[in-house]
């Protein structure tokens, strides 16, 4: 019996694997046709007799395409002319394959049966397009290919819409390859399956063969799949994070980001070609009235451009080589009409469009702004310009961010697509600002500095000012665009990490923007657009509320108007329970509950005592409430602690339970630390994969000399806020307010702390507190030796 060296297969190239597998299968079929008993075949008997006519072994799937993966299955069809002994022949062929341990997807068909299945089942018909002769009678294989191809073309009007819907549904389920951090190389939209679909559409004679660059993208994804399977030793198609570095090295790429970028570029090219091809196919499948001649309506849209059907094409008198503004004029016309440029028009513009003069003429800049102002309909048009290289030709800086991955859990897109999405979101806010043109350009360029050394906001400011000047904006407008890029994170970062009711916070923001209300207005709109383009987690209703409140305070400061009220205001108590050891009514524990943006506000009232704030935080954590912001005030010996919370599992907090919990925590009958440790075990929240905790100080941003801001970044888990505030209380510090932000698996908690005695915090005390906070963030007790070293 022929022998296949399975351990050696993964090390072979695809062509060598095809040759080895084909040779082995040919021998197996010869054995089966020769009638050699199975026992003799196992002893290695040589095949005897000629191969019979009327039977063929046909490969489909990856083997049929000559693309077998290092660790994959075999898709085989035994095609025959109706002979009665085919079942015994099939058994004699399949069993030796199963004996090797290879996975086998097999079928036995006559040509008529195969054609019937192909015409009825889109998946079967799609698979049979890859049929390739392996062994047996080649005329049978040729007849099968001709028959199935004829059936595919005959039933295209019914099968192709099914195939389109299958791919789109799968894309919605798995995602788009170009924007995934752990992409499915096969099934994600734009993956290997799209390359196969493009060939299937060409086989139906409704589309051209895929262009060379699509073939190159497909080949790269095949190489990445093979490298992944060699690295994992199994039939993997999902490029998980821990395997990316090894795959990058196997492909000769510098690092895992370079790999992900190449995968994104390949996936986006295949997805773009698939979308473009499907539009042509859908148009071809539409039933049209019979007639010898059909007049195509052409509707003028702009100079040199007309609408033809559902596309924008060049007018007969257009002169692309002599019209520098034609590209952007056509893109703007297409987006405004919610259409796309025709593929032929794109090709003509890519070949003949001249470089834009510098600075851009006003009409060119106006076309570009009209394109951006089109909102959502501009996204696919900008993708067209990008895929044909026209966008990078106008904005050379674009190449550095094309398909650049963003490994932040909030981001849904690569850097370039995020910028386009931000511009589309900004288009919906243009009526809220006095300079919509600067908002649109700022949104498109706000992350243009990513992928370069240094702070992307600082680097991006320089790039954005150069781009804005090249676009022909005036020097004052260029400075505003640069300021938008430089400070696009100012409002969200300040609102979520600082006490916006602190006048020092408001003054710092006002000074940073140069006291310009117009810049503040633009930054607010840019923050909204940036958050919307990132993800729902990045721009929650609560964050939007905080940013809007900060903007209102800064604006009031700039125009000397009355400032709005506090973000967190005490809620009238709904539940009252006696505090331990304190006579009524001044010692009562009260709890108020109010619905606010994206959650609830809980107000605790209790007699002031050390550690009260941390116990309130512990009770909230025990009730599965995530804290977003907090403040505490003390008057006449009574503390009011206000927390903005969001239920982790959607259950609204119950005031009675919170009141009873705080009362029990104060009297010591509720072991908060032990209960929270048990909850962490129960929910298996593990921060081991997070970076080491980091503690930082910000003295320059406080309201008074006796106060300090301390930031702690650590892995998020149940009870983290309780443990951090307990560490602060153990060091004799009071927390006056807190801002809590969750960044994926990490938390960034900012605390305003002060010493009740009014003393400043010494460097030794800071070091000691850093040790205590780091230990609390890790959920362990501080090492006495480390504490001693901090004191020293």
mmCIF file with all atom_site columns, N, CA, C and O in Angstrom, residues 549-594:
data_model
loop_
_atom_site.group_PDB
_atom_site.id
_atom_site.type_symbol
_atom_site.label_atom_id
_atom_site.label_alt_id
_atom_site.label_comp_id
_atom_site.label_asym_id
_atom_site.label_entity_id
_atom_site.label_seq_id
_atom_site.pdbx_PDB_ins_code
_atom_site.Cartn_x
_atom_site.Cartn_y
_atom_site.Cartn_z
_atom_site.occupancy
_atom_site.B_iso_or_equiv
_atom_site.pdbx_formal_charge
_atom_site.auth_seq_id
_atom_site.auth_comp_id
_atom_site.auth_asym_id
_atom_site.auth_atom_id
_atom_site.pdbx_PDB_model_num
ATOM 1   N N  . UNK A 1 549 ? -20.565 68.512 30.833 1.00 0.00 ? 549 UNK A N  1
ATOM 2   C CA . UNK A 1 549 ? -20.522 69.298 32.071 1.00 0.00 ? 549 UNK A CA 1
ATOM 3   C C  . UNK A 1 549 ? -19.206 70.074 32.182 1.00 0.00 ? 549 UNK A C  1
ATOM 4   O O  . UNK A 1 549 ? -19.185 71.237 32.609 1.00 0.00 ? 549 UNK A O  1
ATOM 5   N N  . UNK A 1 550 ? -18.105 69.437 31.806 1.00 0.00 ? 550 UNK A N  1
ATOM 6   C CA . UNK A 1 550 ? -16.819 70.133 31.835 1.00 0.00 ? 550 UNK A CA 1
ATOM 7   C C  . UNK A 1 550 ? -16.822 71.307 30.853 1.00 0.00 ? 550 UNK A C  1
ATOM 8   O O  . UNK A 1 550 ? -16.352 72.408 31.182 1.00 0.00 ? 550 UNK A O  1
ATOM 9   N N  . UNK A 1 551 ? -17.327 71.080 29.654 1.00 0.00 ? 551 UNK A N  1
ATOM 10  C CA . UNK A 1 551 ? -17.378 72.149 28.658 1.00 0.00 ? 551 UNK A CA 1
ATOM 11  C C  . UNK A 1 551 ? -18.215 73.325 29.171 1.00 0.00 ? 551 UNK A C  1
ATOM 12  O O  . UNK A 1 551 ? -17.843 74.505 28.996 1.00 0.00 ? 551 UNK A O  1
ATOM 13  N N  . UNK A 1 552 ? -19.333 73.021 29.826 1.00 0.00 ? 552 UNK A N  1
ATOM 14  C CA . UNK A 1 552 ? -20.183 74.096 30.361 1.00 0.00 ? 552 UNK A CA 1
ATOM 15  C C  . UNK A 1 552 ? -19.425 74.909 31.403 1.00 0.00 ? 552 UNK A C  1
ATOM 16  O O  . UNK A 1 552 ? -19.539 76.158 31.439 1.00 0.00 ? 552 UNK A O  1
ATOM 17  N N  . UNK A 1 553 ? -18.636 74.249 32.238 1.00 0.00 ? 553 UNK A N  1
ATOM 18  C CA . UNK A 1 553 ? -17.884 74.965 33.274 1.00 0.00 ? 553 UNK A CA 1
ATOM 19  C C  . UNK A 1 553 ? -16.768 75.817 32.666 1.00 0.00 ? 553 UNK A C  1
ATOM 20  O O  . UNK A 1 553 ? -16.538 76.954 33.075 1.00 0.00 ? 553 UNK A O  1
ATOM 21  N N  . UNK A 1 554 ? -16.060 75.251 31.687 1.00 0.00 ? 554 UNK A N  1
ATOM 22  C CA . UNK A 1 554 ? -14.984 76.007 31.053 1.00 0.00 ? 554 UNK A CA 1
ATOM 23  C C  . UNK A 1 554 ? -15.555 77.204 30.284 1.00 0.00 ? 554 UNK A C  1
ATOM 24  O O  . UNK A 1 554 ? -15.001 78.311 30.334 1.00 0.00 ? 554 UNK A O  1
ATOM 25  N N  . UNK A 1 555 ? -16.649 76.999 29.601 1.00 0.00 ? 555 UNK A N  1
ATOM 26  C CA . UNK A 1 555 ? -17.267 78.100 28.851 1.00 0.00 ? 555 UNK A CA 1
ATOM 27  C C  . UNK A 1 555 ? -17.714 79.206 29.802 1.00 0.00 ? 555 UNK A C  1
ATOM 28  O O  . UNK A 1 555 ? -17.517 80.407 29.525 1.00 0.00 ? 555 UNK A O  1
ATOM 29  N N  . UNK A 1 556 ? -18.309 78.811 30.932 1.00 0.00 ? 556 UNK A N  1
ATOM 30  C CA . UNK A 1 556 ? -18.724 79.814 31.912 1.00 0.00 ? 556 UNK A CA 1
ATOM 31  C C  . UNK A 1 556 ? -17.512 80.575 32.447 1.00 0.00 ? 556 UNK A C  1
ATOM 32  O O  . UNK A 1 556 ? -17.572 81.796 32.675 1.00 0.00 ? 556 UNK A O  1
ATOM 33  N N  . UNK A 1 557 ? -16.412 79.882 32.631 1.00 0.00 ? 557 UNK A N  1
ATOM 34  C CA . UNK A 1 557 ? -15.186 80.535 33.102 1.00 0.00 ? 557 UNK A CA 1
ATOM 35  C C  . UNK A 1 557 ? -14.663 81.524 32.055 1.00 0.00 ? 557 UNK A C  1
ATOM 36  O O  . UNK A 1 557 ? -14.205 82.618 32.405 1.00 0.00 ? 557 UNK A O  1
ATOM 37  N N  . UNK A 1 558 ? -14.736 81.144 30.777 1.00 0.00 ? 558 UNK A N  1
ATOM 38  C CA . UNK A 1 558 ? -14.187 82.003 29.722 1.00 0.00 ? 558 UNK A CA 1
ATOM 39  C C  . UNK A 1 558 ? -15.023 83.256 29.504 1.00 0.00 ? 558 UNK A C  1
ATOM 40  O O  . UNK A 1 558 ? -14.479 84.324 29.170 1.00 0.00 ? 558 UNK A O  1
ATOM 41  N N  . UNK A 1 559 ? -16.343 83.137 29.656 1.00 0.00 ? 559 UNK A N  1
ATOM 42  C CA . UNK A 1 559 ? -17.216 84.291 29.382 1.00 0.00 ? 559 UNK A CA 1
ATOM 43  C C  . UNK A 1 559 ? -17.716 84.950 30.656 1.00 0.00 ? 559 UNK A C  1
ATOM 44  O O  . UNK A 1 559 ? -18.592 85.809 30.611 1.00 0.00 ? 559 UNK A O  1
ATOM 45  N N  . UNK A 1 560 ? -17.133 84.512 31.801 1.00 0.00 ? 560 UNK A N  1
ATOM 46  C CA . UNK A 1 560 ? -17.493 85.088 33.105 1.00 0.00 ? 560 UNK A CA 1
ATOM 47  C C  . UNK A 1 560 ? -18.985 84.962 33.381 1.00 0.00 ? 560 UNK A C  1
ATOM 48  O O  . UNK A 1 560 ? -19.636 85.900 33.861 1.00 0.00 ? 560 UNK A O  1
ATOM 49  N N  . UNK A 1 561 ? -19.539 83.784 33.108 1.00 0.00 ? 561 UNK A N  1
ATOM 50  C CA . UNK A 1 561 ? -20.944 83.512 33.384 1.00 0.00 ? 561 UNK A CA 1
ATOM 51  C C  . UNK A 1 561 ? -21.039 82.612 34.610 1.00 0.00 ? 561 UNK A C  1
ATOM 52  O O  . UNK A 1 561 ? -20.062 81.972 35.007 1.00 0.00 ? 561 UNK A O  1
ATOM 53  N N  . UNK A 1 562 ? -22.208 82.531 35.240 1.00 0.00 ? 562 UNK A N  1
ATOM 54  C CA . UNK A 1 562 ? -22.360 81.644 36.403 1.00 0.00 ? 562 UNK A CA 1
ATOM 55  C C  . UNK A 1 562 ? -22.115 80.189 35.999 1.00 0.00 ? 562 UNK A C  1
ATOM 56  O O  . UNK A 1 562 ? -22.602 79.730 34.962 1.00 0.00 ? 562 UNK A O  1
ATOM 57  N N  . UNK A 1 563 ? -21.345 79.465 36.816 1.00 0.00 ? 563 UNK A N  1
ATOM 58  C CA . UNK A 1 563 ? -21.043 78.065 36.532 1.00 0.00 ? 563 UNK A CA 1
ATOM 59  C C  . UNK A 1 563 ? -22.234 77.188 36.864 1.00 0.00 ? 563 UNK A C  1
ATOM 60  O O  . UNK A 1 563 ? -22.998 77.493 37.780 1.00 0.00 ? 563 UNK A O  1
ATOM 61  N N  . UNK A 1 564 ? -22.436 76.109 36.122 1.00 0.00 ? 564 UNK A N  1
ATOM 62  C CA . UNK A 1 564 ? -23.531 75.179 36.443 1.00 0.00 ? 564 UNK A CA 1
ATOM 63  C C  . UNK A 1 564 ? -23.277 74.477 37.754 1.00 0.00 ? 564 UNK A C  1
ATOM 64  O O  . UNK A 1 564 ? -22.173 74.508 38.303 1.00 0.00 ? 564 UNK A O  1
ATOM 65  N N  . UNK A 1 565 ? -24.303 73.770 38.236 1.00 0.00 ? 565 UNK A N  1
ATOM 66  C CA . UNK A 1 565 ? -24.189 73.074 39.505 1.00 0.00 ? 565 UNK A CA 1
ATOM 67  C C  . UNK A 1 565 ? -23.274 71.863 39.411 1.00 0.00 ? 565 UNK A C  1
ATOM 68  O O  . UNK A 1 565 ? -22.829 71.478 38.329 1.00 0.00 ? 565 UNK A O  1
ATOM 69  N N  . UNK A 1 566 ? -22.979 71.237 40.563 1.00 0.00 ? 566 UNK A N  1
ATOM 70  C CA . UNK A 1 566 ? -22.085 70.069 40.580 1.00 0.00 ? 566 UNK A CA 1
ATOM 71  C C  . UNK A 1 566 ? -22.639 68.915 39.745 1.00 0.00 ? 566 UNK A C  1
ATOM 72  O O  . UNK A 1 566 ? -23.859 68.767 39.586 1.00 0.00 ? 566 UNK A O  1
ATOM 73  N N  . UNK A 1 567 ? -21.714 68.110 39.225 1.00 0.00 ? 567 UNK A N  1
ATOM 74  C CA . UNK A 1 567 ? -22.129 66.923 38.464 1.00 0.00 ? 567 UNK A CA 1
ATOM 75  C C  . UNK A 1 567 ? -22.836 65.934 39.377 1.00 0.00 ? 567 UNK A C  1
ATOM 76  O O  . UNK A 1 567 ? -23.865 65.358 39.035 1.00 0.00 ? 567 UNK A O  1
ATOM 77  N N  . UNK A 1 568 ? -22.259 65.731 40.568 1.00 0.00 ? 568 UNK A N  1
ATOM 78  C CA . UNK A 1 568 ? -22.853 64.826 41.544 1.00 0.00 ? 568 UNK A CA 1
ATOM 79  C C  . UNK A 1 568 ? -23.473 65.665 42.655 1.00 0.00 ? 568 UNK A C  1
ATOM 80  O O  . UNK A 1 568 ? -22.764 66.315 43.416 1.00 0.00 ? 568 UNK A O  1
ATOM 81  N N  . UNK A 1 569 ? -24.785 65.683 42.753 1.00 0.00 ? 569 UNK A N  1
ATOM 82  C CA . UNK A 1 569 ? -25.483 66.407 43.792 1.00 0.00 ? 569 UNK A CA 1
ATOM 83  C C  . UNK A 1 569 ? -26.205 65.419 44.685 1.00 0.00 ? 569 UNK A C  1
ATOM 84  O O  . UNK A 1 569 ? -26.728 64.401 44.215 1.00 0.00 ? 569 UNK A O  1
ATOM 85  N N  . UNK A 1 570 ? -26.240 65.685 45.991 1.00 0.00 ? 570 UNK A N  1
ATOM 86  C CA . UNK A 1 570 ? -26.879 64.735 46.915 1.00 0.00 ? 570 UNK A CA 1
ATOM 87  C C  . UNK A 1 570 ? -28.321 64.447 46.527 1.00 0.00 ? 570 UNK A C  1
ATOM 88  O O  . UNK A 1 570 ? -29.067 65.335 46.124 1.00 0.00 ? 570 UNK A O  1
ATOM 89  N N  . UNK A 1 571 ? -28.672 63.175 46.630 1.00 0.00 ? 571 UNK A N  1
ATOM 90  C CA . UNK A 1 571 ? -30.042 62.736 46.365 1.00 0.00 ? 571 UNK A CA 1
ATOM 91  C C  . UNK A 1 571 ? -30.796 62.644 47.673 1.00 0.00 ? 571 UNK A C  1
ATOM 92  O O  . UNK A 1 571 ? -30.243 62.228 48.703 1.00 0.00 ? 571 UNK A O  1
ATOM 93  N N  . UNK A 1 572 ? -32.037 63.038 47.645 1.00 0.00 ? 572 UNK A N  1
ATOM 94  C CA . UNK A 1 572 ? -32.846 62.924 48.863 1.00 0.00 ? 572 UNK A CA 1
ATOM 95  C C  . UNK A 1 572 ? -32.873 61.475 49.337 1.00 0.00 ? 572 UNK A C  1
ATOM 96  O O  . UNK A 1 572 ? -33.098 60.556 48.525 1.00 0.00 ? 572 UNK A O  1
ATOM 97  N N  . UNK A 1 573 ? -32.626 61.217 50.628 1.00 0.00 ? 573 UNK A N  1
ATOM 98  C CA . UNK A 1 573 ? -32.591 59.829 51.110 1.00 0.00 ? 573 UNK A CA 1
ATOM 99  C C  . UNK A 1 573 ? -33.936 59.130 50.920 1.00 0.00 ? 573 UNK A C  1
ATOM 100 O O  . UNK A 1 573 ? -34.989 59.711 51.145 1.00 0.00 ? 573 UNK A O  1
ATOM 101 N N  . UNK A 1 574 ? -33.859 57.890 50.491 1.00 0.00 ? 574 UNK A N  1
ATOM 102 C CA . UNK A 1 574 ? -35.056 57.074 50.309 1.00 0.00 ? 574 UNK A CA 1
ATOM 103 C C  . UNK A 1 574 ? -35.189 56.021 51.411 1.00 0.00 ? 574 UNK A C  1
ATOM 104 O O  . UNK A 1 574 ? -36.264 55.518 51.663 1.00 0.00 ? 574 UNK A O  1
ATOM 105 N N  . UNK A 1 575 ? -34.047 55.662 51.997 1.00 0.00 ? 575 UNK A N  1
ATOM 106 C CA . UNK A 1 575 ? -34.035 54.621 53.019 1.00 0.00 ? 575 UNK A CA 1
ATOM 107 C C  . UNK A 1 575 ? -33.195 55.120 54.180 1.00 0.00 ? 575 UNK A C  1
ATOM 108 O O  . UNK A 1 575 ? -32.128 55.711 53.985 1.00 0.00 ? 575 UNK A O  1
ATOM 109 N N  . UNK A 1 576 ? -33.651 54.912 55.397 1.00 0.00 ? 576 UNK A N  1
ATOM 110 C CA . UNK A 1 576 ? -32.908 55.294 56.590 1.00 0.00 ? 576 UNK A CA 1
ATOM 111 C C  . UNK A 1 576 ? -32.814 54.091 57.516 1.00 0.00 ? 576 UNK A C  1
ATOM 112 O O  . UNK A 1 576 ? -33.797 53.385 57.729 1.00 0.00 ? 576 UNK A O  1
ATOM 113 N N  . UNK A 1 577 ? -31.596 53.860 58.036 1.00 0.00 ? 577 UNK A N  1
ATOM 114 C CA . UNK A 1 577 ? -31.405 52.775 58.995 1.00 0.00 ? 577 UNK A CA 1
ATOM 115 C C  . UNK A 1 577 ? -30.433 53.256 60.062 1.00 0.00 ? 577 UNK A C  1
ATOM 116 O O  . UNK A 1 577 ? -29.586 54.127 59.806 1.00 0.00 ? 577 UNK A O  1
ATOM 117 N N  . UNK A 1 578 ? -30.577 52.736 61.258 1.00 0.00 ? 578 UNK A N  1
ATOM 118 C CA . UNK A 1 578 ? -29.754 53.210 62.376 1.00 0.00 ? 578 UNK A CA 1
ATOM 119 C C  . UNK A 1 578 ? -28.302 52.826 62.196 1.00 0.00 ? 578 UNK A C  1
ATOM 120 O O  . UNK A 1 578 ? -27.986 51.701 61.807 1.00 0.00 ? 578 UNK A O  1
ATOM 121 N N  . UNK A 1 579 ? -27.395 53.775 62.477 1.00 0.00 ? 579 UNK A N  1
ATOM 122 C CA . UNK A 1 579 ? -25.971 53.476 62.464 1.00 0.00 ? 579 UNK A CA 1
ATOM 123 C C  . UNK A 1 579 ? -25.578 52.838 63.785 1.00 0.00 ? 579 UNK A C  1
ATOM 124 O O  . UNK A 1 579 ? -26.171 53.133 64.821 1.00 0.00 ? 579 UNK A O  1
ATOM 125 N N  . UNK A 1 580 ? -24.600 51.961 63.789 1.00 0.00 ? 580 UNK A N  1
ATOM 126 C CA . UNK A 1 580 ? -24.233 51.257 65.022 1.00 0.00 ? 580 UNK A CA 1
ATOM 127 C C  . UNK A 1 580 ? -23.634 52.206 66.058 1.00 0.00 ? 580 UNK A C  1
ATOM 128 O O  . UNK A 1 580 ? -22.773 53.018 65.761 1.00 0.00 ? 580 UNK A O  1
ATOM 129 N N  . UNK A 1 581 ? -24.151 52.096 67.277 1.00 0.00 ? 581 UNK A N  1
ATOM 130 C CA . UNK A 1 581 ? -23.567 52.824 68.388 1.00 0.00 ? 581 UNK A CA 1
ATOM 131 C C  . UNK A 1 581 ? -23.830 54.311 68.390 1.00 0.00 ? 581 UNK A C  1
ATOM 132 O O  . UNK A 1 581 ? -23.228 55.034 69.175 1.00 0.00 ? 581 UNK A O  1
ATOM 133 N N  . UNK A 1 582 ? -24.728 54.800 67.507 1.00 0.00 ? 582 UNK A N  1
ATOM 134 C CA . UNK A 1 582 ? -24.999 56.231 67.434 1.00 0.00 ? 582 UNK A CA 1
ATOM 135 C C  . UNK A 1 582 ? -26.503 56.426 67.586 1.00 0.00 ? 582 UNK A C  1
ATOM 136 O O  . UNK A 1 582 ? -27.282 55.823 66.854 1.00 0.00 ? 582 UNK A O  1
ATOM 137 N N  . UNK A 1 583 ? -26.934 57.246 68.534 1.00 0.00 ? 583 UNK A N  1
ATOM 138 C CA . UNK A 1 583 ? -28.370 57.444 68.710 1.00 0.00 ? 583 UNK A CA 1
ATOM 139 C C  . UNK A 1 583 ? -28.977 58.182 67.524 1.00 0.00 ? 583 UNK A C  1
ATOM 140 O O  . UNK A 1 583 ? -28.310 58.931 66.840 1.00 0.00 ? 583 UNK A O  1
ATOM 141 N N  . UNK A 1 584 ? -30.263 57.925 67.282 1.00 0.00 ? 584 UNK A N  1
ATOM 142 C CA . UNK A 1 584 ? -30.996 58.612 66.226 1.00 0.00 ? 584 UNK A CA 1
ATOM 143 C C  . UNK A 1 584 ? -31.194 60.085 66.608 1.00 0.00 ? 584 UNK A C  1
ATOM 144 O O  . UNK A 1 584 ? -31.210 60.423 67.801 1.00 0.00 ? 584 UNK A O  1
ATOM 145 N N  . UNK A 1 585 ? -31.479 61.029 65.689 1.00 0.00 ? 585 UNK A N  1
ATOM 146 C CA . UNK A 1 585 ? -31.513 60.776 64.251 1.00 0.00 ? 585 UNK A CA 1
ATOM 147 C C  . UNK A 1 585 ? -30.191 61.105 63.560 1.00 0.00 ? 585 UNK A C  1
ATOM 148 O O  . UNK A 1 585 ? -29.986 60.741 62.426 1.00 0.00 ? 585 UNK A O  1
ATOM 149 N N  . UNK A 1 586 ? -29.271 61.826 64.241 1.00 0.00 ? 586 UNK A N  1
ATOM 150 C CA . UNK A 1 586 ? -28.063 62.282 63.562 1.00 0.00 ? 586 UNK A CA 1
ATOM 151 C C  . UNK A 1 586 ? -27.154 61.149 63.149 1.00 0.00 ? 586 UNK A C  1
ATOM 152 O O  . UNK A 1 586 ? -26.320 61.307 62.271 1.00 0.00 ? 586 UNK A O  1
ATOM 153 N N  . UNK A 1 587 ? -27.261 59.987 63.773 1.00 0.00 ? 587 UNK A N  1
ATOM 154 C CA . UNK A 1 587 ? -26.379 58.879 63.444 1.00 0.00 ? 587 UNK A CA 1
ATOM 155 C C  . UNK A 1 587 ? -26.969 57.919 62.438 1.00 0.00 ? 587 UNK A C  1
ATOM 156 O O  . UNK A 1 587 ? -26.413 56.832 62.235 1.00 0.00 ? 587 UNK A O  1
ATOM 157 N N  . UNK A 1 588 ? -28.075 58.260 61.818 1.00 0.00 ? 588 UNK A N  1
ATOM 158 C CA . UNK A 1 588 ? -28.704 57.332 60.883 1.00 0.00 ? 588 UNK A CA 1
ATOM 159 C C  . UNK A 1 588 ? -27.882 57.195 59.607 1.00 0.00 ? 588 UNK A C  1
ATOM 160 O O  . UNK A 1 588 ? -27.221 58.126 59.159 1.00 0.00 ? 588 UNK A O  1
ATOM 161 N N  . UNK A 1 589 ? -27.923 55.996 59.019 1.00 0.00 ? 589 UNK A N  1
ATOM 162 C CA . UNK A 1 589 ? -27.367 55.741 57.691 1.00 0.00 ? 589 UNK A CA 1
ATOM 163 C C  . UNK A 1 589 ? -28.488 55.916 56.679 1.00 0.00 ? 589 UNK A C  1
ATOM 164 O O  . UNK A 1 589 ? -29.545 55.284 56.800 1.00 0.00 ? 589 UNK A O  1
ATOM 165 N N  . UNK A 1 590 ? -28.282 56.804 55.714 1.00 0.00 ? 590 UNK A N  1
ATOM 166 C CA . UNK A 1 590 ? -29.311 57.043 54.707 1.00 0.00 ? 590 UNK A CA 1
ATOM 167 C C  . UNK A 1 590 ? -28.766 56.691 53.333 1.00 0.00 ? 590 UNK A C  1
ATOM 168 O O  . UNK A 1 590 ? -27.572 56.804 53.064 1.00 0.00 ? 590 UNK A O  1
ATOM 169 N N  . UNK A 1 591 ? -29.666 56.255 52.469 1.00 0.00 ? 591 UNK A N  1
ATOM 170 C CA . UNK A 1 591 ? -29.306 55.918 51.090 1.00 0.00 ? 591 UNK A CA 1
ATOM 171 C C  . UNK A 1 591 ? -30.338 56.528 50.162 1.00 0.00 ? 591 UNK A C  1
ATOM 172 O O  . UNK A 1 591 ? -31.544 56.313 50.336 1.00 0.00 ? 591 UNK A O  1
ATOM 173 N N  . UNK A 1 592 ? -29.867 57.298 49.179 1.00 0.00 ? 592 UNK A N  1
ATOM 174 C CA . UNK A 1 592 ? -30.725 57.849 48.146 1.00 0.00 ? 592 UNK A CA 1
ATOM 175 C C  . UNK A 1 592 ? -30.338 57.288 46.793 1.00 0.00 ? 592 UNK A C  1
ATOM 176 O O  . UNK A 1 592 ? -29.157 56.997 46.545 1.00 0.00 ? 592 UNK A O  1
ATOM 177 N N  . UNK A 1 593 ? -31.288 57.142 45.925 1.00 0.00 ? 593 UNK A N  1
ATOM 178 C CA . UNK A 1 593 ? -31.047 56.564 44.595 1.00 0.00 ? 593 UNK A CA 1
ATOM 179 C C  . UNK A 1 593 ? -31.718 57.422 43.540 1.00 0.00 ? 593 UNK A C  1
ATOM 180 O O  . UNK A 1 593 ? -32.874 57.815 43.681 1.00 0.00 ? 593 UNK A O  1
ATOM 181 N N  . UNK A 1 594 ? -30.967 57.727 42.492 1.00 0.00 ? 594 UNK A N  1
ATOM 182 C CA . UNK A 1 594 ? -31.492 58.540 41.402 1.00 0.00 ? 594 UNK A CA 1
ATOM 183 C C  . UNK A 1 594 ? -30.931 58.018 40.081 1.00 0.00 ? 594 UNK A C  1
ATOM 184 O O  . UNK A 1 594 ? -29.745 57.661 39.996 1.00 0.00 ? 594 UNK A O  1
#
